[in-house]
PDB file of C-alpha atoms and ligand atoms in Angstrom:
ATOM      1  CA  MET E   1     -31.080  -9.131  34.863  1.00 98.00           C
ATOM      2  CA  GLY E   2     -27.310  -9.550  34.516  1.00 98.00           C
ATOM      3  CA  ILE E   3     -25.184  -9.944  37.634  1.00 97.00           C
ATOM      4  CA  ILE E   4     -22.235  -7.611  38.270  1.00 96.00           C
ATOM      5  CA  ASN E   5     -20.193  -8.369  41.380  1.00 93.00           C
ATOM      6  CA  VAL E   6     -17.790  -5.760  42.733  1.00 94.00           C
ATOM      7  CA  THR E   7     -16.207  -7.811  45.469  1.00 85.00           C
ATOM      8  CA  PRO E   8     -12.391  -7.563  45.380  1.00 76.00           C
ATOM      9  CA  ASP E   9     -10.153 -10.010  47.190  1.00 61.00           C
ATOM     10  CA  SER E  10      -7.727  -7.240  47.942  1.00 50.00           C
ATOM     11  CA  PHE E  11      -8.837  -4.293  50.070  1.00 49.00           C
ATOM     12  CA  SER E  12      -6.048  -2.037  48.809  1.00 51.00           C
ATOM     13  CA  ASP E  13      -6.959   0.939  46.617  1.00 54.00           C
ATOM     14  CA  GLY E  14      -5.354  -0.827  43.688  1.00 60.00           C
ATOM     15  CA  GLY E  15      -7.537  -3.876  44.155  1.00 68.00           C
ATOM     16  CA  LEU E  16     -10.623  -1.735  44.470  1.00 72.00           C
ATOM     17  CA  TYR E  17      -9.811   0.306  41.362  1.00 71.00           C
ATOM     18  CA  LEU E  18      -9.062  -2.858  39.433  1.00 73.00           C
ATOM     19  CA  SER E  19     -12.270  -4.534  40.536  1.00 89.00           C
ATOM     20  CA  ALA E  20     -14.326  -1.435  39.598  1.00 90.00           C
ATOM     21  CA  GLN E  21     -12.684  -1.405  36.152  1.00 92.00           C
ATOM     22  CA  GLN E  22     -13.370  -5.103  35.738  1.00 93.00           C
ATOM     23  CA  ALA E  23     -16.974  -4.671  36.858  1.00 95.00           C
ATOM     24  CA  ILE E  24     -17.527  -1.837  34.368  1.00 96.00           C
ATOM     25  CA  ALA E  25     -15.998  -3.882  31.535  1.00 95.00           C
ATOM     26  CA  HIS E  26     -18.131  -6.866  32.483  1.00 96.00           C
ATOM     27  CA  ALA E  27     -21.243  -4.656  32.637  1.00 97.00           C
ATOM     28  CA  LYS E  28     -20.564  -3.437  29.085  1.00 97.00           C
ATOM     29  CA  HIS E  29     -20.171  -7.029  27.969  1.00 97.00           C
ATOM     30  CA  LEU E  30     -23.535  -7.991  29.507  1.00 98.00           C
ATOM     31  CA  ILE E  31     -25.197  -4.953  27.878  1.00 98.00           C
ATOM     32  CA  ASP E  32     -23.825  -6.169  24.516  1.00 98.00           C
ATOM     33  CA  GLU E  33     -25.239  -9.604  25.303  1.00 98.00           C
ATOM     34  CA  GLY E  34     -28.691  -8.032  25.658  1.00 98.00           C
ATOM     35  CA  ALA E  35     -29.213  -7.570  29.397  1.00 98.00           C
ATOM     36  CA  ASP E  36     -32.367  -5.577  30.229  1.00 98.00           C
ATOM     37  CA  ILE E  37     -31.262  -4.677  33.785  1.00 98.00           C
ATOM     38  CA  LEU E  38     -27.893  -4.922  35.553  1.00 98.00           C
ATOM     39  CA  ASP E  39     -27.701  -5.819  39.255  1.00 98.00           C
ATOM     40  CA  ILE E  40     -24.591  -4.407  40.928  1.00 97.00           C
ATOM     41  CA  GLY E  41     -23.519  -5.889  44.257  1.00 95.00           C
ATOM     42  CA  GLY E  42     -20.695  -4.773  46.557  1.00 94.00           C
ATOM     43  CA  GLU E  43     -21.221  -7.268  49.363  1.00 91.00           C
ATOM     44  CA  SER E  44     -21.203 -11.018  48.924  1.00 86.00           C
ATOM     45  CA  THR E  45     -24.274 -12.687  50.399  1.00 83.00           C
ATOM     46  CA  ARG E  46     -23.110 -16.220  49.733  1.00 79.00           C
ATOM     47  CA  PRO E  47     -23.454 -18.638  52.662  1.00 80.00           C
ATOM     48  CA  GLY E  48     -20.856 -17.907  55.345  1.00 79.00           C
ATOM     49  CA  SER E  49     -19.734 -14.616  53.751  1.00 79.00           C
ATOM     50  CA  GLN E  50     -18.674 -11.713  55.988  1.00 81.00           C
ATOM     51  CA  GLN E  51     -20.321  -8.290  55.994  1.00 86.00           C
ATOM     52  CA  VAL E  52     -18.474  -5.214  54.747  1.00 92.00           C
ATOM     53  CA  SER E  53     -18.679  -1.647  56.122  1.00 95.00           C
ATOM     54  CA  ILE E  54     -20.934   1.037  54.607  1.00 96.00           C
ATOM     55  CA  ASP E  55     -17.890   2.948  53.303  1.00 96.00           C
ATOM     56  CA  GLU E  56     -16.362  -0.135  51.751  1.00 94.00           C
ATOM     57  CA  GLU E  57     -19.607  -1.061  50.014  1.00 95.00           C
ATOM     58  CA  LEU E  58     -20.083   2.518  48.748  1.00 97.00           C
ATOM     59  CA  ASN E  59     -16.495   2.604  47.458  1.00 95.00           C
ATOM     60  CA  ARG E  60     -17.197  -0.540  45.486  1.00 94.00           C
ATOM     61  CA  VAL E  61     -20.639   0.221  44.095  1.00 96.00           C
ATOM     62  CA  ILE E  62     -20.877   3.976  43.463  1.00 97.00           C
ATOM     63  CA  PRO E  63     -17.991   4.301  40.936  1.00 96.00           C
ATOM     64  CA  VAL E  64     -19.518   1.475  38.902  1.00 97.00           C
ATOM     65  CA  LEU E  65     -22.978   3.079  39.014  1.00 97.00           C
ATOM     66  CA  GLU E  66     -21.515   6.435  37.957  1.00 97.00           C
ATOM     67  CA  ALA E  67     -19.521   4.906  35.123  1.00 96.00           C
ATOM     68  CA  LEU E  68     -22.646   3.186  33.771  1.00 97.00           C
ATOM     69  CA  ALA E  69     -24.993   6.155  34.198  1.00 92.00           C
ATOM     70  CA  ASP E  70     -24.749   7.060  30.478  1.00 92.00           C
ATOM     71  CA  SER E  71     -25.381   3.519  29.251  1.00 95.00           C
ATOM     72  CA  GLN E  72     -29.203   3.894  29.378  1.00 92.00           C
ATOM     73  CA  ILE E  73     -29.656   0.458  30.957  1.00 97.00           C
ATOM     74  CA  PRO E  74     -31.684   0.314  34.202  1.00 98.00           C
ATOM     75  CA  LEU E  75     -29.302  -0.299  37.119  1.00 98.00           C
ATOM     76  CA  SER E  76     -30.221  -2.259  40.223  1.00 98.00           C
ATOM     77  CA  VAL E  77     -28.111  -2.249  43.389  1.00 98.00           C
ATOM     78  CA  ASP E  78     -27.977  -5.395  45.526  1.00 97.00           C
ATOM     79  CA  THR E  79     -27.781  -4.060  49.083  1.00 97.00           C
ATOM     80  CA  SER E  80     -29.436  -4.310  52.489  1.00 97.00           C
ATOM     81  CA  LYS E  81     -27.881  -1.161  53.944  1.00 98.00           C
ATOM     82  CA  PRO E  82     -30.101   1.967  54.077  1.00 98.00           C
ATOM     83  CA  GLU E  83     -27.075   4.274  53.665  1.00 98.00           C
ATOM     84  CA  VAL E  84     -25.987   2.454  50.528  1.00 98.00           C
ATOM     85  CA  MET E  85     -29.581   2.542  49.219  1.00 98.00           C
ATOM     86  CA  LYS E  86     -29.713   6.350  49.612  1.00 98.00           C
ATOM     87  CA  HIS E  87     -26.392   6.929  47.840  1.00 98.00           C
ATOM     88  CA  ALA E  88     -27.243   4.432  45.116  1.00 98.00           C
ATOM     89  CA  ILE E  89     -30.550   6.204  44.437  1.00 98.00           C
ATOM     90  CA  ALA E  90     -28.768   9.577  44.355  1.00 98.00           C
ATOM     91  CA  ALA E  91     -26.318   8.086  41.823  1.00 97.00           C
ATOM     92  CA  GLY E  92     -29.224   7.045  39.574  1.00 97.00           C
ATOM     93  CA  ALA E  93     -30.166   3.490  40.612  1.00 98.00           C
ATOM     94  CA  PHE E  94     -33.466   2.360  39.106  1.00 98.00           C
ATOM     95  CA  MET E  95     -33.934  -0.547  41.517  1.00 98.00           C
ATOM     96  CA  ILE E  96     -32.896  -1.540  45.026  1.00 98.00           C
ATOM     97  CA  ASN E  97     -32.541  -5.309  45.306  1.00 98.00           C
ATOM     98  CA  ASP E  98     -32.617  -6.174  49.013  1.00 98.00           C
ATOM     99  CA  VAL E  99     -32.030  -9.809  49.999  1.00 97.00           C
ATOM    100  CA  ASN E 100     -33.268  -8.723  53.448  1.00 97.00           C
ATOM    101  CA  ALA E 101     -36.576  -7.370  52.058  1.00 98.00           C
ATOM    102  CA  LEU E 102     -36.209  -3.889  53.658  1.00 98.00           C
ATOM    103  CA  ARG E 103     -36.140  -5.350  57.203  1.00 98.00           C
ATOM    104  CA  ASN E 104     -33.036  -3.444  58.347  1.00 98.00           C
ATOM    105  CA  PRO E 105     -33.860  -0.373  60.463  1.00 98.00           C
ATOM    106  CA  GLY E 106     -34.238   2.640  58.167  1.00 98.00           C
ATOM    107  CA  ALA E 107     -34.462   0.631  54.929  1.00 98.00           C
ATOM    108  CA  LEU E 108     -38.174   1.276  54.255  1.00 98.00           C
ATOM    109  CA  GLU E 109     -37.654   4.978  54.942  1.00 98.00           C
ATOM    110  CA  ALA E 110     -34.572   5.127  52.690  1.00 98.00           C
ATOM    111  CA  VAL E 111     -36.459   4.004  49.585  1.00 98.00           C
ATOM    112  CA  ALA E 112     -40.066   5.086  50.230  1.00 98.00           C
ATOM    113  CA  PRO E 113     -39.806   8.761  49.131  1.00 98.00           C
ATOM    114  CA  HIS E 114     -38.202   7.903  45.767  1.00 98.00           C
ATOM    115  CA  GLU E 115     -41.276   7.133  43.694  1.00 98.00           C
ATOM    116  CA  GLN E 116     -39.349   6.248  40.541  1.00 98.00           C
ATOM    117  CA  VAL E 117     -37.302   3.537  42.287  1.00 98.00           C
ATOM    118  CA  GLN E 118     -38.320  -0.132  42.035  1.00 98.00           C
ATOM    119  CA  ILE E 119     -37.693  -2.529  44.922  1.00 98.00           C
ATOM    120  CA  CYS E 120     -37.038  -6.250  45.021  1.00 99.00           C
ATOM    121  CA  LEU E 121     -38.164  -7.898  48.266  1.00 98.00           C
ATOM    122  CA  MET E 122     -36.441 -11.266  48.747  1.00 98.00           C
ATOM    123  CA  HIS E 123     -37.139 -14.056  51.217  1.00 98.00           C
ATOM    124  CA  MET E 124     -34.311 -15.305  53.406  1.00 97.00           C
ATOM    125  CA  GLN E 125     -34.402 -17.429  56.568  1.00 96.00           C
ATOM    126  CA  GLY E 126     -31.615 -16.347  58.975  1.00 91.00           C
ATOM    127  CA  THR E 127     -28.618 -14.315  57.800  1.00 90.00           C
ATOM    128  CA  PRO E 128     -25.982 -15.092  55.138  1.00 88.00           C
ATOM    129  CA  GLN E 129     -23.582 -15.943  57.971  1.00 88.00           C
ATOM    130  CA  THR E 130     -25.822 -18.665  59.444  1.00 89.00           C
ATOM    131  CA  MET E 131     -28.646 -19.393  56.990  1.00 90.00           C
ATOM    132  CA  GLN E 132     -27.432 -22.748  55.697  1.00 87.00           C
ATOM    133  CA  ALA E 133     -26.761 -24.205  59.174  1.00 88.00           C
ATOM    134  CA  ASN E 134     -30.150 -25.825  59.680  1.00 91.00           C
ATOM    135  CA  PRO E 135     -32.975 -24.349  57.607  1.00 94.00           C
ATOM    136  CA  GLN E 136     -36.396 -25.578  58.703  1.00 95.00           C
ATOM    137  CA  TYR E 137     -39.953 -25.006  57.488  1.00 97.00           C
ATOM    138  CA  TYR E 138     -43.273 -26.690  58.154  1.00 97.00           C
ATOM    139  CA  ASP E 139     -44.401 -25.674  54.651  1.00 98.00           C
ATOM    140  CA  ILE E 140     -41.731 -23.960  52.550  1.00 98.00           C
ATOM    141  CA  VAL E 141     -44.047 -22.545  49.880  1.00 98.00           C
ATOM    142  CA  GLN E 142     -46.659 -21.245  52.328  1.00 98.00           C
ATOM    143  CA  GLU E 143     -44.052 -19.716  54.638  1.00 98.00           C
ATOM    144  CA  VAL E 144     -42.212 -17.951  51.812  1.00 98.00           C
ATOM    145  CA  LYS E 145     -45.539 -16.707  50.487  1.00 98.00           C
ATOM    146  CA  ASP E 146     -46.661 -15.455  53.917  1.00 98.00           C
ATOM    147  CA  PHE E 147     -43.336 -13.698  54.440  1.00 98.00           C
ATOM    148  CA  LEU E 148     -43.463 -11.963  51.049  1.00 98.00           C
ATOM    149  CA  GLN E 149     -47.086 -10.959  51.641  1.00 98.00           C
ATOM    150  CA  GLN E 150     -46.063  -9.400  54.980  1.00 98.00           C
ATOM    151  CA  ARG E 151     -43.175  -7.528  53.365  1.00 98.00           C
ATOM    152  CA  ILE E 152     -45.468  -6.226  50.593  1.00 98.00           C
ATOM    153  CA  GLN E 153     -47.794  -4.983  53.340  1.00 98.00           C
ATOM    154  CA  ALA E 154     -44.918  -3.391  55.290  1.00 98.00           C
ATOM    155  CA  ALA E 155     -43.750  -1.627  52.125  1.00 98.00           C
ATOM    156  CA  LYS E 156     -47.260  -0.364  51.347  1.00 98.00           C
ATOM    157  CA  SER E 157     -47.699   0.843  54.934  1.00 98.00           C
ATOM    158  CA  ALA E 158     -44.470   2.829  54.531  1.00 98.00           C
ATOM    159  CA  GLY E 159     -45.994   4.573  51.497  1.00 98.00           C
ATOM    160  CA  ILE E 160     -44.426   2.456  48.750  1.00 98.00           C
ATOM    161  CA  ALA E 161     -46.853   1.866  45.855  1.00 98.00           C
ATOM    162  CA  GLU E 162     -47.371  -1.782  44.938  1.00 98.00           C
ATOM    163  CA  GLU E 163     -46.380  -0.968  41.335  1.00 98.00           C
ATOM    164  CA  ARG E 164     -42.822  -0.385  42.594  1.00 98.00           C
ATOM    165  CA  LEU E 165     -42.443  -3.895  44.042  1.00 98.00           C
ATOM    166  CA  VAL E 166     -40.962  -7.145  42.786  1.00 98.00           C
ATOM    167  CA  ILE E 167     -40.792 -10.313  44.928  1.00 98.00           C
ATOM    168  CA  ASP E 168     -38.246 -13.131  45.030  1.00 98.00           C
ATOM    169  CA  PRO E 169     -38.356 -16.464  46.934  1.00 98.00           C
ATOM    170  CA  GLY E 170     -34.589 -16.284  47.530  1.00 98.00           C
ATOM    171  CA  PHE E 171     -33.256 -19.570  46.182  1.00 98.00           C
ATOM    172  CA  GLY E 172     -30.380 -20.775  48.373  1.00 97.00           C
ATOM    173  CA  PHE E 173     -31.027 -18.313  51.191  1.00 97.00           C
ATOM    174  CA  GLY E 174     -31.737 -20.490  54.253  1.00 97.00           C
ATOM    175  CA  LYS E 175     -33.062 -23.443  52.244  1.00 97.00           C
ATOM    176  CA  THR E 176     -32.089 -27.080  51.775  1.00 97.00           C
ATOM    177  CA  LEU E 177     -31.904 -28.726  48.363  1.00 98.00           C
ATOM    178  CA  GLN E 178     -35.390 -30.123  48.891  1.00 98.00           C
ATOM    179  CA  HIS E 179     -36.752 -26.692  49.909  1.00 98.00           C
ATOM    180  CA  ASN E 180     -35.196 -25.064  46.828  1.00 98.00           C
ATOM    181  CA  PHE E 181     -36.625 -27.555  44.351  1.00 98.00           C
ATOM    182  CA  THR E 182     -40.032 -27.605  46.040  1.00 98.00           C
ATOM    183  CA  LEU E 183     -40.091 -23.804  45.668  1.00 98.00           C
ATOM    184  CA  LEU E 184     -39.093 -23.990  42.020  1.00 98.00           C
ATOM    185  CA  ASN E 185     -41.753 -26.611  41.318  1.00 98.00           C
ATOM    186  CA  GLN E 186     -44.441 -24.465  42.971  1.00 98.00           C
ATOM    187  CA  LEU E 187     -43.147 -21.038  42.008  1.00 98.00           C
ATOM    188  CA  ASP E 188     -46.452 -20.301  40.269  1.00 98.00           C
ATOM    189  CA  GLN E 189     -48.141 -20.194  43.689  1.00 98.00           C
ATOM    190  CA  LEU E 190     -46.345 -16.910  44.391  1.00 98.00           C
ATOM    191  CA  THR E 191     -47.859 -15.203  41.341  1.00 98.00           C
ATOM    192  CA  SER E 192     -51.167 -14.816  43.193  1.00 98.00           C
ATOM    193  CA  LEU E 193     -49.527 -12.123  45.374  1.00 98.00           C
ATOM    194  CA  GLY E 194     -50.058  -9.845  42.372  1.00 97.00           C
ATOM    195  CA  VAL E 195     -46.484  -8.530  42.187  1.00 98.00           C
ATOM    196  CA  PRO E 196     -43.945  -9.493  39.455  1.00 98.00           C
ATOM    197  CA  LEU E 197     -41.715 -12.391  40.401  1.00 98.00           C
ATOM    198  CA  LEU E 198     -37.904 -12.364  40.146  1.00 99.00           C
ATOM    199  CA  ALA E 199     -35.898 -15.611  40.378  1.00 98.00           C
ATOM    200  CA  GLY E 200     -32.178 -16.025  40.993  1.00 98.00           C
ATOM    201  CA  LEU E 201     -30.927 -19.529  40.320  1.00 98.00           C
ATOM    202  CA  SER E 202     -27.855 -18.840  38.201  1.00 98.00           C
ATOM    203  CA  ARG E 203     -24.889 -21.106  39.062  1.00 97.00           C
ATOM    204  CA  LYS E 204     -26.268 -21.764  42.554  1.00 97.00           C
ATOM    205  CA  SER E 205     -25.179 -24.789  44.574  1.00 97.00           C
ATOM    206  CA  MET E 206     -28.652 -26.380  44.307  1.00 98.00           C
ATOM    207  CA  LEU E 207     -27.812 -26.855  40.608  1.00 98.00           C
ATOM    208  CA  GLY E 208     -24.316 -28.173  41.258  1.00 98.00           C
ATOM    209  CA  ALA E 209     -25.804 -30.610  43.765  1.00 98.00           C
ATOM    210  CA  ILE E 210     -27.640 -32.273  40.880  1.00 98.00           C
ATOM    211  CA  THR E 211     -24.923 -32.271  38.196  1.00 98.00           C
ATOM    212  CA  GLY E 212     -21.757 -32.268  40.286  1.00 98.00           C
ATOM    213  CA  ASN E 213     -20.380 -29.277  38.347  1.00 98.00           C
ATOM    214  CA  SER E 214     -18.490 -26.485  40.122  1.00 96.00           C
ATOM    215  CA  ALA E 215     -19.885 -22.927  40.021  1.00 94.00           C
ATOM    216  CA  ASN E 216     -18.219 -21.729  36.805  1.00 94.00           C
ATOM    217  CA  TYR E 217     -19.368 -24.839  34.942  1.00 96.00           C
ATOM    218  CA  ARG E 218     -23.073 -24.641  35.776  1.00 97.00           C
ATOM    219  CA  ILE E 219     -24.172 -22.866  32.617  1.00 97.00           C
ATOM    220  CA  HIS E 220     -26.450 -25.538  31.177  1.00 98.00           C
ATOM    221  CA  GLU E 221     -28.148 -26.178  34.500  1.00 98.00           C
ATOM    222  CA  SER E 222     -28.520 -22.396  34.977  1.00 98.00           C
ATOM    223  CA  ILE E 223     -30.219 -22.016  31.590  1.00 98.00           C
ATOM    224  CA  ALA E 224     -32.557 -24.895  32.408  1.00 98.00           C
ATOM    225  CA  ALA E 225     -33.379 -23.389  35.798  1.00 98.00           C
ATOM    226  CA  ALA E 226     -34.019 -19.910  34.349  1.00 98.00           C
ATOM    227  CA  LEU E 227     -36.313 -21.370  31.694  1.00 98.00           C
ATOM    228  CA  LEU E 228     -38.211 -23.420  34.283  1.00 98.00           C
ATOM    229  CA  ALA E 229     -38.604 -20.344  36.495  1.00 98.00           C
ATOM    230  CA  VAL E 230     -40.058 -18.373  33.565  1.00 98.00           C
ATOM    231  CA  VAL E 231     -42.389 -21.254  32.644  1.00 98.00           C
ATOM    232  CA  LYS E 232     -43.526 -21.180  36.299  1.00 98.00           C
ATOM    233  CA  GLY E 233     -44.248 -17.442  36.168  1.00 98.00           C
ATOM    234  CA  ALA E 234     -41.016 -15.511  36.819  1.00 98.00           C
ATOM    235  CA  LYS E 235     -40.941 -12.142  35.009  1.00 98.00           C
ATOM    236  CA  ILE E 236     -37.262 -11.378  35.703  1.00 98.00           C
ATOM    237  CA  VAL E 237     -34.387 -13.855  35.949  1.00 98.00           C
ATOM    238  CA  ARG E 238     -31.116 -12.832  37.643  1.00 98.00           C
ATOM    239  CA  VAL E 239     -28.319 -14.494  35.669  1.00 98.00           C
ATOM    240  CA  HIS E 240     -24.591 -14.562  34.950  1.00 97.00           C
ATOM    241  CA  ASP E 241     -24.951 -15.857  31.370  1.00 98.00           C
ATOM    242  CA  VAL E 242     -27.125 -13.272  29.658  1.00 98.00           C
ATOM    243  CA  LYS E 243     -26.762 -14.281  25.995  1.00 98.00           C
ATOM    244  CA  ALA E 244     -27.325 -17.987  26.590  1.00 98.00           C
ATOM    245  CA  THR E 245     -30.324 -17.307  28.823  1.00 98.00           C
ATOM    246  CA  LYS E 246     -31.869 -14.872  26.340  1.00 98.00           C
ATOM    247  CA  GLU E 247     -31.533 -17.404  23.524  1.00 98.00           C
ATOM    248  CA  ALA E 248     -33.222 -20.096  25.607  1.00 98.00           C
ATOM    249  CA  LEU E 249     -36.019 -17.699  26.575  1.00 98.00           C
ATOM    250  CA  ALA E 250     -36.471 -16.637  22.924  1.00 97.00           C
ATOM    251  CA  ILE E 251     -37.555 -20.209  22.176  1.00 97.00           C
ATOM    252  CA  HIS E 252     -40.032 -20.042  25.034  1.00 97.00           C
ATOM    253  CA  ASN E 253     -41.378 -16.724  23.713  1.00 96.00           C
ATOM    254  CA  ALA E 254     -41.702 -18.166  20.203  1.00 96.00           C
ATOM    255  CA  MET E 255     -43.696 -21.093  21.546  1.00 95.00           C
ATOM    256  CA  ARG E 256     -45.993 -18.811  23.551  1.00 93.00           C
ATOM    257  CA  ASN E 257     -46.502 -16.353  20.674  1.00 92.00           C
ATOM    258  CA  CYS E 258     -47.173 -19.175  18.281  1.00 88.00           C
ATOM    259  CA  ALA E 259     -49.659 -20.701  20.693  1.00 80.00           C
ATOM    260  CA  ALA E 260     -51.387 -17.318  20.979  1.00 80.00           C
ATOM    261  CA  GLN E 261     -51.574 -17.057  17.158  1.00 83.00           C
ATOM    262  CA  GLU E 262     -52.930 -20.585  16.891  1.00 78.00           C
ATOM    263  CA  ILE E 263     -55.748 -19.544  19.177  1.00 68.00           C
ATOM    264  CA  ASN E 264     -56.403 -16.439  17.041  1.00 69.00           C
ATOM    265  CA  VAL E 265     -56.328 -18.498  13.854  1.00 63.00           C
ATOM    266  CA  SER E 266     -58.671 -21.136  15.168  1.00 62.00           C
ATOM    267  CA  THR E 267     -60.999 -18.456  16.546  1.00 61.00           C
ATOM    268  CA  SER E 268     -61.099 -16.562  13.221  1.00 60.00           C
ATOM    269  CA  ASN E 269     -61.644 -19.830  11.362  1.00 54.00           C
ATOM    270  CA  ARG E 270     -64.669 -20.473  13.459  1.00 51.00           C
ATOM    271  CA  ASN E 271     -66.102 -16.993  12.783  1.00 48.00           C
TER     272      ASN E 271
HETATM  273  C1  7PJ K   1     -29.946 -13.397  44.784  1.00 77.19           C
HETATM  274  C2  7PJ K   1     -29.777 -12.033  44.963  1.00 77.19           C
HETATM  275  C3  7PJ K   1     -31.232 -13.898  44.435  1.00 77.19           C
HETATM  276  C4  7PJ K   1     -31.995 -11.625  44.471  1.00 77.19           C
HETATM  277  C5  7PJ K   1     -27.898 -13.038  45.313  1.00 77.19           C
HETATM  278  C6  7PJ K   1     -25.747 -15.536  44.182  1.00 77.19           C
HETATM  279  C7  7PJ K   1     -25.926 -15.037  45.553  1.00 77.19           C
HETATM  280  N1  7PJ K   1     -30.783 -11.143  44.801  1.00 77.19           N
HETATM  281  N2  7PJ K   1     -28.479 -11.823  45.306  1.00 77.19           N
HETATM  282  N3  7PJ K   1     -32.216 -12.956  44.287  1.00 77.19           N
HETATM  283  N4  7PJ K   1     -28.755 -14.019  44.989  1.00 77.19           N
HETATM  284  N5  7PJ K   1     -33.015 -10.784  44.310  1.00 77.19           N
HETATM  285  O1  7PJ K   1     -25.933 -14.847  43.188  1.00 77.19           O
HETATM  286  O2  7PJ K   1     -25.389 -16.749  44.104  1.00 77.19           O
HETATM  287  O3  7PJ K   1     -31.492 -15.089  44.284  1.00 77.19           O
HETATM  288  S1  7PJ K   1     -26.199 -13.265  45.714  1.00 77.19           S
END
């Protein structure tokens, strides 16, 4: 899953148009690099970021969705707002990626009737404005797992088939460095929830905390983190660097396929 941010610094029409054009160009680049899904976000959810209005978010996201409608690639929209979800689905979104796990009033109802739409339920403690102030858990893995289980249940109770769901532990969302790496180390424990796992680690500060690199220079650590997440059971990785990540994962696939063939060979030898 390649990341497309449509978050202009300028709020003028010019800035918005420019940022939509840039987002569309970047999306085409990530498609060329081999992205399987694109995740389009119109509101920053980084720690301390401010919320934007429904209209502002729609003005950012919808033109990009419409421009990419012909590209055949499944499009995900990163939003927590039910109004944005509805418009995004009407504009052809294949997935709603909600860092708030459909907890906002009206969110479950906004997506439930659209049976073709996939949903990513992500764990977050607190809100983007406050989440990094003092995150606390008695057992990070168990609490994230319990939360995701509850959100799966809430989705199913609202009439959303389990086959439509993806879960995500929400790296960096209300978690200390220790919490983040404990979660990564035990990511495989979330696979028992029976729903595909998505992991977003790309360029996050937990990686920079280890290497000292600033966000745009965290490519190697991002590749390592994506590979580790996949080894630990992630089925989708949300990344900035699509080509580099795909090449790293191709090696992992080759190893797995080869291991599977070895088993076949040794079984047929025995027969
Ligand atoms: C995530 C996300 C993530 C999912 C962001 C950033 C912050 N959605 N949206 N998982 N992170 N599902 O990319 O650094 O980890 S925004």
